Coordinates of C-alpha atoms in Angstrom, one line a residue:
Chain A
M15 CA 23.2 -11.5 -27.4
N16 CA 23.2 -7.6 -26.0
T17 CA 25.1 -8.7 -22.5
D18 CA 24.3 -4.4 -22.2
A19 CA 20.7 -5.1 -21.6
L20 CA 19.4 -5.6 -18.4
R21 CA 17.8 -8.2 -16.8
P22 CA 14.4 -9.0 -16.9
V23 CA 12.6 -9.9 -14.1
Y24 CA 8.7 -10.8 -14.5
F25 CA 6.5 -10.6 -12.0
L26 CA 3.7 -13.5 -12.2
S27 CA 0.5 -13.9 -10.5
D28 CA -3.6 -15.2 -11.1
S29 CA -4.6 -12.4 -9.0
T30 CA -3.1 -8.6 -9.2
G31 CA 0.6 -9.1 -8.6
I32 CA 1.1 -6.9 -5.2
T33 CA 3.2 -10.3 -3.6
A34 CA 5.4 -11.2 -6.2
E35 CA 6.3 -7.8 -6.9
T36 CA 6.7 -7.2 -2.9
L37 CA 8.5 -10.3 -2.3
G38 CA 10.8 -10.0 -5.6
N39 CA 11.8 -6.7 -4.8
T40 CA 13.3 -7.2 -1.1
L41 CA 14.9 -10.6 -2.9
L42 CA 16.7 -8.1 -4.8
T43 CA 17.7 -5.7 -2.8
Q44 CA 20.2 -8.3 -1.7
F45 CA 21.5 -8.1 -5.4
P46 CA 22.4 -4.2 -4.7
G47 CA 24.9 -4.8 -7.7
N48 CA 22.5 -5.5 -10.3
N49 CA 19.9 -3.2 -12.7
F50 CA 16.7 -5.0 -13.0
D51 CA 13.8 -4.5 -16.0
R52 CA 10.8 -5.0 -14.4
I53 CA 7.7 -5.9 -15.4
T54 CA 4.7 -6.6 -13.9
I55 CA 1.7 -9.6 -15.4
P56 CA -1.3 -9.5 -13.7
F57 CA -4.5 -12.0 -14.2
I58 CA -3.0 -15.2 -15.3
T59 CA -5.5 -16.9 -15.6
T60 CA -6.2 -20.0 -18.2
V61 CA -3.4 -21.8 -19.3
E62 CA -3.9 -20.4 -22.5
Q63 CA -2.3 -17.6 -20.8
A64 CA 0.2 -18.9 -19.2
R65 CA 1.5 -19.6 -22.7
S66 CA 2.0 -16.7 -24.2
V67 CA 3.5 -15.5 -20.6
V68 CA 6.5 -18.2 -21.3
K69 CA 6.7 -17.2 -25.2
V70 CA 7.6 -13.5 -23.9
I71 CA 10.3 -14.5 -21.0
D72 CA 11.4 -17.2 -24.1
G73 CA 11.4 -14.0 -26.4
A74 CA 13.6 -12.1 -23.9
A75 CA 15.2 -15.2 -22.6
A76 CA 17.1 -15.4 -26.4
A77 CA 17.7 -12.0 -26.5
G78 CA 19.6 -10.5 -23.7
P79 CA 20.7 -12.3 -20.2
A80 CA 18.0 -15.1 -18.4
P81 CA 15.3 -13.4 -17.0
L82 CA 14.1 -14.0 -13.1
V83 CA 10.3 -15.0 -13.1
F84 CA 9.0 -14.3 -9.7
S85 CA 5.6 -16.7 -9.6
T86 CA 2.4 -16.4 -7.3
A87 CA 0.0 -18.1 -9.3
V88 CA -1.8 -21.1 -7.9
S89 CA -3.3 -23.6 -10.0
S90 CA -1.3 -26.8 -10.5
E91 CA -1.9 -26.2 -14.6
I92 CA -0.5 -23.0 -14.8
R93 CA 2.0 -23.1 -12.7
Q94 CA 3.1 -25.9 -14.2
T95 CA 2.5 -24.5 -17.8
L96 CA 5.1 -21.1 -16.3
S97 CA 7.7 -24.0 -15.4
A98 CA 8.8 -24.7 -18.7
C99 CA 9.6 -20.9 -20.0
K100 CA 13.6 -20.6 -19.9
G101 CA 13.7 -18.7 -17.1
T102 CA 15.2 -19.1 -12.9
I103 CA 11.5 -19.5 -12.0
V104 CA 10.8 -18.4 -8.3
D105 CA 7.7 -20.2 -7.2
L106 CA 6.1 -18.6 -4.2
I107 CA 3.5 -20.7 -3.3
G108 CA 4.4 -24.1 -4.7
T109 CA 8.3 -23.3 -2.5
Y110 CA 6.2 -23.7 0.9
V111 CA 2.5 -25.4 -0.1
E112 CA 3.8 -29.0 1.4
Q113 CA 5.2 -27.4 4.3
L114 CA 2.6 -25.5 5.6
E115 CA 0.0 -28.3 4.6
Q116 CA 2.2 -30.6 7.2
A117 CA 1.5 -28.2 9.7
L118 CA -1.6 -27.2 9.8
G119 CA -2.6 -30.9 8.6
S120 CA -4.9 -29.8 6.4
H121 CA -4.9 -29.0 2.4
A122 CA -4.5 -26.3 0.3
S123 CA -7.4 -25.2 -1.5
G124 CA -5.8 -24.4 -5.2
E125 CA -7.9 -21.8 -6.4
P126 CA -6.4 -18.5 -6.1
G127 CA -6.5 -16.9 -3.2
R128 CA -7.0 -13.1 -4.2
A129 CA -5.0 -11.8 -0.8
H130 CA -5.7 -8.1 -2.4
G131 CA -9.2 -8.7 -3.4
L132 CA -11.9 -8.4 -1.4
G133 CA -11.2 -11.2 1.4
N134 CA -12.9 -10.1 4.9
A135 CA -16.1 -8.2 3.5
A136 CA -16.2 -5.9 6.9
R137 CA -12.9 -5.5 7.2
Y138 CA -11.8 -4.4 4.0
Q139 CA -14.9 -1.7 4.1
S140 CA -13.8 -0.7 8.0
R141 CA -10.1 -0.5 5.4
M142 CA -11.8 1.8 2.7
A143 CA -14.0 4.1 5.9
A144 CA -10.5 4.7 7.0
V145 CA -8.9 6.3 3.4
E146 CA -12.8 8.7 3.6
Y147 CA -12.0 9.7 7.6
A148 CA -8.0 10.1 7.1
M149 CA -9.5 12.4 3.6
E150 CA -11.4 14.3 5.8
H151 CA -9.1 14.7 8.5
D152 CA -6.4 15.5 6.7
D153 CA -4.0 18.7 7.8
G154 CA -6.5 19.8 11.3
Q155 CA -9.9 20.0 8.2
S156 CA -11.8 18.7 10.4
L157 CA -12.7 18.2 14.6
R158 CA -15.4 16.4 14.4
A159 CA -15.3 13.0 15.3
L160 CA -12.0 13.3 16.2
E161 CA -12.1 11.1 19.3
K162 CA -12.3 8.4 16.6
A163 CA -8.9 8.3 15.8
Q164 CA -6.6 5.6 16.6
V165 CA -4.0 8.3 16.4
I166 CA -3.4 11.7 15.6
L167 CA 0.0 12.7 13.8
V168 CA 1.0 15.9 14.7
A169 CA 4.0 17.5 12.6
P170 CA 4.8 21.6 11.4
S171 CA 4.5 22.0 7.5
R172 CA 6.1 19.4 5.4
C173 CA 6.9 17.2 7.8
G174 CA 5.0 13.8 5.5
K175 CA 1.7 14.3 8.4
T176 CA 0.0 13.4 4.6
P177 CA 1.2 10.2 3.3
T178 CA 1.5 8.9 5.8
T179 CA -2.0 9.0 7.2
M180 CA -2.8 8.0 4.3
Y181 CA -0.8 4.8 3.9
L182 CA -2.0 4.0 7.6
A183 CA -5.6 4.4 6.7
L184 CA -4.9 2.5 2.9
Q185 CA -3.3 -0.4 4.5
H186 CA -3.2 -1.2 7.9
G187 CA -7.1 0.3 8.1
I188 CA -6.3 2.4 11.2
F189 CA -8.4 5.6 11.2
A190 CA -5.6 8.4 11.7
A191 CA -6.1 12.0 11.3
N192 CA -3.4 15.0 10.9
F193 CA -3.1 18.0 12.5
P194 CA -0.5 21.3 11.1
L195 CA 1.3 22.5 14.3
V196 CA 2.1 26.2 14.1
E197 CA 3.8 29.6 15.1
E198 CA 1.0 30.1 17.5
D199 CA 1.6 26.8 19.0
F200 CA 4.8 27.2 19.3
A201 CA 4.5 30.6 21.9
R202 CA 2.0 29.5 24.4
E203 CA 4.1 26.2 23.7
G204 CA 0.6 24.2 24.0
L205 CA -1.0 21.9 22.6
P206 CA -3.6 23.2 19.6
K207 CA -6.4 23.8 21.9
S208 CA -8.6 20.9 19.8
L209 CA -6.1 18.3 20.5
K210 CA -5.5 18.5 24.4
P211 CA -8.1 15.8 25.1
F212 CA -6.8 13.5 22.6
V213 CA -2.8 14.1 23.7
S214 CA -2.8 10.4 24.9
K215 CA -3.7 9.0 21.2
C216 CA -1.1 12.0 19.0
F217 CA 2.5 10.7 17.6
G218 CA 4.2 13.8 16.6
L219 CA 6.7 14.0 13.4
T220 CA 10.0 16.5 12.7
T221 CA 12.5 16.1 10.3
N222 CA 15.9 17.4 9.6
P223 CA 15.9 21.6 9.2
L224 CA 17.6 21.7 5.4
R225 CA 15.9 18.9 4.4
L226 CA 13.0 21.0 5.8
S227 CA 14.0 23.5 3.6
Q228 CA 14.4 21.6 0.6
V229 CA 10.4 20.6 0.4
R230 CA 9.2 24.3 1.7
A231 CA 11.7 25.8 -1.0
E232 CA 9.8 23.3 -4.0
R233 CA 6.5 25.1 -3.2
R234 CA 7.6 28.6 -2.1
R235 CA 11.3 29.9 -2.9
G236 CA 12.9 32.3 -1.0
S237 CA 9.7 33.0 1.6
S238 CA 10.8 33.1 5.2
Y239 CA 8.3 29.5 5.3
A240 CA 11.0 28.3 3.4
S241 CA 13.9 29.7 5.2
L242 CA 16.5 27.6 7.5
R243 CA 16.1 29.5 10.6
Q244 CA 12.3 29.1 10.0
C245 CA 12.6 25.6 9.8
G246 CA 15.1 25.1 12.0
F247 CA 12.7 27.0 14.9
E248 CA 9.2 25.4 14.3
L249 CA 11.8 22.0 14.4
R250 CA 13.0 22.5 17.8
S251 CA 9.6 24.3 19.0
A252 CA 7.7 21.3 17.9
E253 CA 10.5 18.9 19.4
R254 CA 9.9 20.7 22.7
L255 CA 6.3 20.0 22.4
Y256 CA 6.5 16.7 22.2
E257 CA 8.7 16.6 24.8
F258 CA 6.5 18.5 27.0
H259 CA 3.8 16.2 26.6
G260 CA 5.3 13.2 26.8
I261 CA 4.5 12.4 23.0
P262 CA 6.0 10.4 21.1
Y263 CA 7.8 11.3 17.7
L264 CA 9.5 10.1 14.9
N265 CA 12.7 11.7 12.8
S266 CA 10.5 11.3 8.9
A267 CA 13.9 12.3 7.5
S268 CA 15.5 9.0 6.5
V269 CA 12.7 6.7 6.3
S270 CA 9.5 5.8 4.2
V271 CA 6.1 6.2 4.9
E272 CA 6.2 2.4 5.2
E273 CA 8.5 2.4 7.7
M274 CA 7.1 5.8 9.9
A275 CA 3.7 3.6 10.1
A276 CA 4.9 0.3 11.2
T277 CA 6.9 2.3 14.0
I278 CA 3.7 4.3 14.7
L279 CA 1.9 0.8 14.3
Q280 CA 3.7 -0.7 16.8
K281 CA 5.2 2.5 19.1
M282 CA 1.1 3.0 20.3
N283 CA 0.5 -0.4 19.8
L284 CA -2.1 -0.8 17.3
K285 CA -3.8 -3.7 15.6
H286 CA -4.4 -2.8 12.1
Chain B
M81 CA -2.7 -26.8 26.1
N82 CA -5.7 -25.5 24.8
T83 CA -7.5 -26.5 21.4
D84 CA -10.1 -24.3 21.1
A85 CA -7.3 -21.1 20.8
L86 CA -6.3 -19.9 17.2
R87 CA -3.3 -20.8 15.6
P88 CA -0.4 -17.6 16.7
V89 CA 1.0 -16.9 13.1
Y90 CA 3.8 -14.5 13.5
F91 CA 5.2 -12.2 10.7
L92 CA 9.1 -11.0 12.1
S93 CA 11.2 -8.8 9.9
D94 CA 14.5 -6.9 10.8
S95 CA 12.1 -3.7 8.7
T96 CA 8.3 -3.1 8.9
G97 CA 7.7 -6.6 8.2
I98 CA 5.4 -5.7 4.9
T99 CA 6.9 -8.4 3.0
A100 CA 6.7 -11.2 5.3
E101 CA 3.2 -10.2 6.1
T102 CA 2.0 -9.7 2.3
L103 CA 3.3 -13.3 1.2
G104 CA 2.5 -14.9 4.7
N105 CA -1.0 -13.7 4.5
T106 CA -1.3 -14.8 0.2
L107 CA 0.2 -18.3 1.2
L108 CA -2.5 -18.8 4.6
T109 CA -5.2 -17.7 1.6
Q110 CA -4.3 -21.2 0.9
F111 CA -5.7 -22.4 3.6
P112 CA -9.4 -20.3 4.2
G113 CA -10.9 -23.2 7.1
N114 CA -8.1 -22.2 9.4
N115 CA -8.2 -19.2 11.7
F116 CA -5.0 -17.4 12.4
D117 CA -3.9 -15.5 15.4
R118 CA -1.6 -12.5 13.7
I119 CA 1.1 -10.7 15.0
T120 CA 4.1 -8.7 13.1
I121 CA 6.7 -7.8 14.3
P122 CA 9.3 -5.7 12.4
F123 CA 12.5 -4.0 13.5
I124 CA 14.2 -6.9 14.5
T125 CA 17.9 -5.9 14.4
T126 CA 19.7 -7.6 17.0
V127 CA 20.5 -11.4 18.4
E128 CA 19.3 -10.3 21.1
Q129 CA 15.6 -9.3 19.9
A130 CA 15.3 -12.2 18.4
R131 CA 16.4 -14.3 21.3
S132 CA 13.3 -12.7 23.0
V133 CA 11.0 -12.7 20.1
V134 CA 11.8 -16.7 20.6
K135 CA 11.1 -16.2 23.5
V136 CA 7.5 -15.2 22.7
I137 CA 6.8 -17.7 20.1
D138 CA 7.8 -20.3 23.1
G139 CA 5.9 -19.2 25.1
A140 CA 3.0 -19.3 22.5
A141 CA 4.0 -22.9 21.2
A142 CA 3.7 -23.9 25.1
A143 CA 0.1 -22.7 24.9
G144 CA -2.0 -23.7 22.4
P145 CA -1.6 -24.8 18.5
A146 CA 2.1 -24.9 17.1
P147 CA 2.8 -21.7 16.1
L148 CA 3.9 -20.3 12.5
V149 CA 6.6 -18.3 12.0
F150 CA 7.0 -15.9 8.3
S151 CA 10.4 -14.6 8.9
T152 CA 12.6 -12.0 5.8
A153 CA 15.3 -11.1 8.6
V154 CA 18.1 -11.5 6.6
S155 CA 21.1 -11.4 8.6
S156 CA 22.6 -15.5 8.9
E157 CA 22.9 -14.3 12.8
I158 CA 19.8 -13.5 13.6
R159 CA 18.1 -16.1 11.1
Q160 CA 19.6 -18.7 12.7
T161 CA 18.7 -17.5 16.2
L162 CA 14.8 -17.7 15.1
S163 CA 15.0 -20.7 14.0
A164 CA 15.4 -22.7 17.3
C165 CA 11.9 -21.6 18.1
K166 CA 9.3 -24.0 18.7
G167 CA 7.1 -23.1 15.7
T168 CA 7.0 -23.9 11.5
I169 CA 9.7 -21.2 10.2
V170 CA 9.0 -19.5 6.7
D171 CA 12.2 -18.4 6.0
L172 CA 10.9 -15.9 3.0
I173 CA 14.6 -14.7 2.6
G174 CA 16.8 -17.9 3.4
T175 CA 14.7 -20.3 1.2
Y176 CA 15.8 -18.4 -2.5
V177 CA 19.8 -16.8 -1.4
E178 CA 21.6 -19.8 -2.6
Q179 CA 19.6 -19.9 -6.5
L180 CA 19.4 -16.5 -6.7
E181 CA 23.1 -16.3 -5.6
Q182 CA 23.5 -19.1 -9.0
A183 CA 21.2 -17.6 -11.3
L184 CA 23.0 -13.7 -10.5
G185 CA 26.6 -14.8 -10.3
S186 CA 27.1 -12.9 -7.3
H187 CA 26.4 -13.1 -3.4
A188 CA 23.6 -11.8 -1.0
S189 CA 24.9 -8.8 0.2
G190 CA 23.4 -9.7 3.7
E191 CA 22.4 -6.6 4.7
P192 CA 18.7 -6.0 5.0
G193 CA 17.5 -4.6 2.2
R194 CA 15.1 -2.7 3.1
A195 CA 12.3 -2.7 0.4
H196 CA 10.3 -0.6 2.0
G197 CA 12.4 1.5 2.8
L198 CA 13.9 4.9 1.1
G199 CA 15.5 2.6 -1.6
N200 CA 16.0 5.7 -4.9
A201 CA 15.4 8.6 -3.1
A202 CA 14.9 10.0 -7.3
R203 CA 11.4 7.2 -6.9
Y204 CA 10.2 8.0 -3.5
Q205 CA 10.5 11.5 -4.2
S206 CA 7.9 11.0 -7.0
R207 CA 5.9 8.9 -5.1
M208 CA 5.5 11.2 -3.1
A209 CA 4.7 14.1 -5.5
A210 CA 1.7 11.1 -6.8
V211 CA 0.4 10.9 -3.3
E212 CA -0.2 14.9 -2.9
Y213 CA -1.0 15.7 -6.5
A214 CA -4.0 12.8 -6.0
M215 CA -4.8 15.0 -3.4
E216 CA -5.0 18.3 -4.3
H217 CA -7.2 16.5 -7.9
D218 CA -9.2 15.1 -5.6
D219 CA -13.2 14.9 -6.8
G220 CA -12.8 18.0 -9.3
Q221 CA -10.9 20.4 -6.9
S222 CA -8.3 20.9 -9.2
L223 CA -8.1 21.8 -13.1
R224 CA -4.5 23.0 -12.7
A225 CA -1.8 21.1 -14.3
L226 CA -4.3 18.3 -15.5
E227 CA -2.2 17.5 -18.2
K228 CA 1.1 15.7 -15.8
A229 CA -1.9 13.1 -14.9
Q230 CA -1.0 9.9 -16.3
V231 CA -4.6 9.2 -15.5
I232 CA -8.1 10.2 -14.4
L233 CA -10.9 8.3 -13.0
V234 CA -13.9 9.7 -14.0
A235 CA -17.4 8.3 -12.1
P236 CA -20.4 9.1 -10.5
S237 CA -20.4 10.1 -6.6
R238 CA -19.1 7.1 -4.3
C239 CA -18.1 4.7 -6.6
G240 CA -14.6 4.0 -5.5
K241 CA -12.9 6.8 -6.9
T242 CA -10.6 8.0 -5.1
P243 CA -9.4 4.9 -2.6
T244 CA -8.9 4.1 -5.9
T245 CA -6.5 7.0 -6.9
M246 CA -5.3 7.2 -3.5
Y247 CA -4.0 3.4 -3.7
L248 CA -2.0 4.6 -7.1
A249 CA -0.1 7.4 -6.0
L250 CA 1.0 5.7 -2.8
Q251 CA 1.9 2.2 -3.5
H252 CA 2.6 2.8 -7.8
G253 CA 3.8 6.5 -7.9
I254 CA 1.5 7.1 -10.5
F255 CA 0.1 10.8 -10.6
A256 CA -3.5 9.8 -10.7
A257 CA -7.2 12.9 -10.9
N258 CA -10.4 12.1 -10.6
F259 CA -13.3 13.4 -11.3
P260 CA -17.3 13.1 -10.5
L261 CA -19.8 13.0 -13.4
V262 CA -23.1 14.8 -12.6
E263 CA -26.3 15.0 -13.4
E264 CA -25.5 17.9 -16.1
D265 CA -22.7 15.7 -17.8
F266 CA -25.5 13.1 -18.6
A267 CA -27.9 15.9 -19.8
R268 CA -25.9 16.4 -22.7
E269 CA -24.5 13.3 -22.3
G270 CA -20.7 14.7 -22.6
L271 CA -17.8 14.7 -20.4
P272 CA -17.1 17.3 -18.7
K273 CA -15.9 19.9 -20.9
S274 CA -12.3 20.7 -19.1
L275 CA -11.8 16.6 -19.2
K276 CA -12.4 16.7 -23.0
P277 CA -8.2 16.9 -23.9
F278 CA -7.4 14.4 -22.2
V279 CA -10.2 11.7 -22.8
S280 CA -7.5 9.4 -23.4
K281 CA -6.0 9.6 -19.7
C282 CA -9.5 8.8 -18.8
F283 CA -10.8 5.9 -17.0
G284 CA -14.3 4.9 -16.2
L285 CA -15.8 3.6 -12.7
T286 CA -18.9 1.7 -12.1
T287 CA -20.8 -0.4 -9.9
N288 CA -23.7 -2.1 -9.4
P289 CA -27.0 -0.2 -8.5
L290 CA -28.1 -1.8 -5.6
R291 CA -24.7 -1.5 -4.2
L292 CA -24.4 2.4 -4.7
S293 CA -27.8 2.8 -2.9
Q294 CA -25.9 1.2 0.3
V295 CA -23.6 3.0 -0.4
R296 CA -25.0 6.5 -0.7
A297 CA -27.7 6.0 2.1
E298 CA -25.0 5.6 4.6
R299 CA -24.3 9.1 3.6
R300 CA -27.4 10.4 3.1
R301 CA -30.4 7.6 4.2
G302 CA -33.4 8.1 2.6
S303 CA -32.3 10.5 0.3
S304 CA -33.2 10.7 -3.9
Y305 CA -29.2 11.3 -4.0
A306 CA -29.4 7.3 -2.8
S307 CA -32.5 6.1 -4.2
L308 CA -31.7 3.0 -6.1
R309 CA -33.7 4.6 -8.8
Q310 CA -31.5 7.0 -8.9
C311 CA -28.5 5.0 -8.9
G312 CA -29.5 3.1 -11.3
F313 CA -29.9 6.3 -14.2
E314 CA -26.7 7.4 -13.0
L315 CA -24.7 4.2 -12.9
R316 CA -26.7 3.2 -17.2
S317 CA -25.9 7.1 -18.0
A318 CA -22.3 6.7 -17.3
E319 CA -21.4 3.5 -18.5
R320 CA -23.4 4.9 -22.3
L321 CA -20.6 8.2 -22.1
Y322 CA -17.8 5.7 -21.4
E323 CA -19.3 3.6 -24.0
F324 CA -19.9 6.6 -26.2
H325 CA -16.3 7.5 -26.1
G326 CA -14.1 5.1 -26.1
I327 CA -13.0 5.3 -21.8
P328 CA -11.8 1.6 -19.8
Y329 CA -14.5 0.9 -17.5
L330 CA -14.7 -1.3 -14.5
N331 CA -17.3 -2.2 -12.2
S332 CA -15.8 -1.9 -9.0
A333 CA -18.7 -3.7 -7.2
S334 CA -17.0 -6.6 -6.2
V335 CA -12.8 -6.1 -6.1
S336 CA -10.6 -4.4 -4.3
V337 CA -9.3 -1.2 -4.9
E338 CA -5.7 -3.4 -5.4
E339 CA -7.2 -5.4 -7.8
M340 CA -8.5 -2.1 -9.5
A341 CA -5.1 -0.5 -9.3
A342 CA -4.0 -3.7 -11.3
T343 CA -6.2 -3.6 -13.8
I344 CA -6.2 0.0 -14.9
L345 CA -2.2 -0.2 -15.0
Q346 CA -2.4 -3.5 -17.1
K347 CA -5.6 -1.7 -19.2
M348 CA -3.6 1.9 -19.1
N349 CA -0.2 0.6 -20.4
L350 CA 0.8 2.6 -16.9
K351 CA 5.1 1.6 -15.6
H352 CA 4.5 2.0 -12.4

């Protein structure tokens, strides 16, 4: 047995594996001293497939540290087959089914739920429409239909507007536009004219000058655009503008797009 | 008590709430006959905040069906405070901590894990770079740096290339480009010239003619572009082209972007 080997972690699912990965990884953050080799095996829909997965896991178990296995398989036959593997099984569905059956007074369907499938078609279509909207309204490209936006992110260039907008659209189905703040906006201490009717939908981003300067230098090294002085000026001006117009804002320097999106939903009171 | 009221479901977290929503919603798909009113309360980081959340839940419990509560709070004080609420608590962290401590032979940190935070900074930066890459390479906009793509989605217009590309980038950190197949490509039964060196990275999308016609009609009603005949022709031609070049492909008509992304990762053997 090779004791230096990483501990394998399997995320098993009869569907995409997203839920198993999400909860599994959240649990693993509680054990920061460990290093893991993560393997996702999605679409395990037959007992035969489950048997070959068990062989893979048993093979890993024989070769190194005991594997951890997070599973969201729903069918009881598949769950039973998987439970025979030589790993520590965390059965994310089986654990809770009884408790929920009691609470809801009804039986679990036992059918793969496709939580990440099309689900409610209208809701799915609206998420896809949100992605399209975000693409069209990225970086102030289009002023058309701004009244449809649920939120408009404003910030100087390279503060994280685009990925945050995409995340709001793709994950939460929020109609989000984003708009760059540029030198001229700061000169007259005003919002871009086209945003004025929508100030209550605006949410500002800022960051730290050093961080912004580094990110901009990846694009244009040595430019005044990337200089610490220019970055500091733009961020201070943007923050003053947010304060002046009562626009809520967030420093993106040490938070992820997921955290920014959650904060924006909460502060702007958006239903997703 | 109003028995017609929807049953409230709370997703509670000391961080974004994404994990609680994800596993909670997956579990709820097992009970398709029920209707729920979903409320996410993220960033519960103090015992005081937890106490006010308990008040909210108890208020809901007094007014209608008993709430379900999915929580990923990590701190034992917060978990204890929340556990006093008058709802059915599903404690997604507490349930597994002991089992994992035993399996790993180490203690859980008890610190909020920020599974959806910046985490590994290099990995996070690379996800953000993937989003930028996807934006630049959407719809064949740029042929620059196609060699950096891990996968290139090809399909006729409106088969779902853009949201799938964005999902691969944002969620999985995959460098994905996408490229439209147009009439001229079908005329000479060839891939667009600029894609030829990268045929092994190509993944095709198709859909059903009726569905494509509906989606296109939303953009240009009554156009020949949206006609069933044209849609059928383009899809048949695209599929023939995929077959001819040995390009794996997928029908996007009844699957979600999450499912497409999981399938693409699996079939193209991409590590995320």
